[in-house]
Amino acid sequence: MKTILIFTVFFLIICSKSFSQAKEQPKLVIGIVVDQMRAEYLYRFQKNYSENGFKKLINEGLNLKNVHYNYVPTETAPGHASIYTGTTPANHGIIANNWFLRDKNKTIYCVDDSLEQIIGNETVNNKSIGASPRNLLASTFTDELKLFSNKRSKVIGISLKDRGAILPVGHLADFAFWYDERTGNFVSSTFYNKKIPNWTSSFNAQMLPDFFLNKTWDLLLPIEKYINSNNDDVTLERIYKGKINATFPYNLKQLKEQNGGYRILAETPFGNTLLTDFAIETIKQEKLGKHSDIDFLSISFSSTDKVGHDFGIRSKELEDTYLRLDRDLARLITFLDTQIGKEKYILFLTADHASSDNPDFLKEVNVASGFYDTDSLKTYLNNKLFQDFGINNCISYMDNTQVYVNNQVPDKQKLLAKTEEYLFGLDGIKNIFIPSFKNQSLLNNDLGSFIKNSFNHNRSGDIYIQFYPGWMRNLKYGTSHYSAYNNDTHVPLIWYGGNIKKGESIKYYSITSIIPSLSLSLDIPLPNEASVIPIEELFH
């Protein structure tokens, strides 16, 4: 009898421990994308970060230090789509921000939708085309979450950019909101509802953009603390109309009208501050994290990208933008920790792509680099190919990485071969990839796998061009991104909250491992095209 009693007590203790250690599902998942954030920004600017923003995530979260994109081009739309579908452009179909429609002989923007209208900007003559996720061919984590909860979960995406709000939250979201550069309002699409919620109208009525645009953008800290960026007065930076150089301070009230009106706000760190205000209001008004099922909020900070494009990755403007974003993140995290509870939400932070140095800057520091011009390349190729085929416009369209040839040319394979021959004779070109040439040995190397991950039969170009590192499409100032090199592929990834144990890892992961990790940890079905390779460190 005593033996039976001891065994029974032991069994109950074991069961008690098992149940007490069973994971508690979070009430809210927050996905944060910092547009154009290089992984190194976590460390290059760290000395001037506050204790409760990026540093808090690094010190208390799981920091994956070797996360990369695995396709080209590395741009905003395919970046957001790849994060949240868990797959690459070959499968989800968002192959770039824009792509060429052969049957209509024109380009299409990734979230354009003529069947829908924009809502929330009724004060302007609204003739612009609508927006939706219809061009997204794969399901997202949030689609599966909606289906799993029988649509009880609330799913909302917000960003300054429409594509940064729409693509993350897929086809079943309650709403996606983005910043309208004509009105300063947060707007949405009839794809989600016939009108925006009353609370969004009330938020817009505060006209916070006017408040920010009455400010002067000056350095947050004394200039001598900005030791990890170039001098303030340098070339290769955008000079706003109304200024004679690209130096602090920026009187936004004076600059607004000459520089796109409300658009200029998104090109300053105050755009991120506005989005943080809107994120907190969204959580409050939609009661995210207060329901019986898991809710989801996607936040995409876009001002970092716009400042990077305008001023470059080594500018005082960019460093200041990250210091201010750090304070905005601290405000958001503090709100979440106090109002939701750290143990009741999960947050991940990553980027949709990274960025590269301006080739002119690289030349100054003796690094090989150069520029190319797609319009000139297209003209050159069409002139050469006309001599071979006697047909005008053998090249229909070119972008930073792809060439679309004219399908009306009778011998397409010969056309592709001649185009490849002429391209290889030009400076700056390292490799040419032609997916239809199935036996092409180049497709078997590491970069070839990037092309396989990128190529969508119905949407992609016929030829992929790989330029050498340091080469970029012509720029007057700032910088850009779209290559398959580490400069553009290496991004941060930090997990925080819930039952996530702090730590760091240098193991390589692709960006497509985020969603299988989230799905498997929350017992939500994987999106239909998602990778099945999760981040192992999250499950230790």
Short mmCIF file of C-alpha atoms in Angstrom, two decimals, residues 43 68 310 374 433 464:
data_model
loop_
_atom_site.label_atom_id
_atom_site.label_comp_id
_atom_site.label_asym_id
_atom_site.label_seq_id
_atom_site.Cartn_x
_atom_site.Cartn_y
_atom_site.Cartn_z
CA TYR A 43 25.74 47.34 -33.44
CA HIS A 68 19.68 36.44 -45.09
CA ASP A 310 17.92 60.08 -49.90
CA THR A 374 19.01 50.43 -67.82
CA PHE A 433 21.15 33.63 -66.07
CA TYR A 464 18.61 37.75 -65.04
#
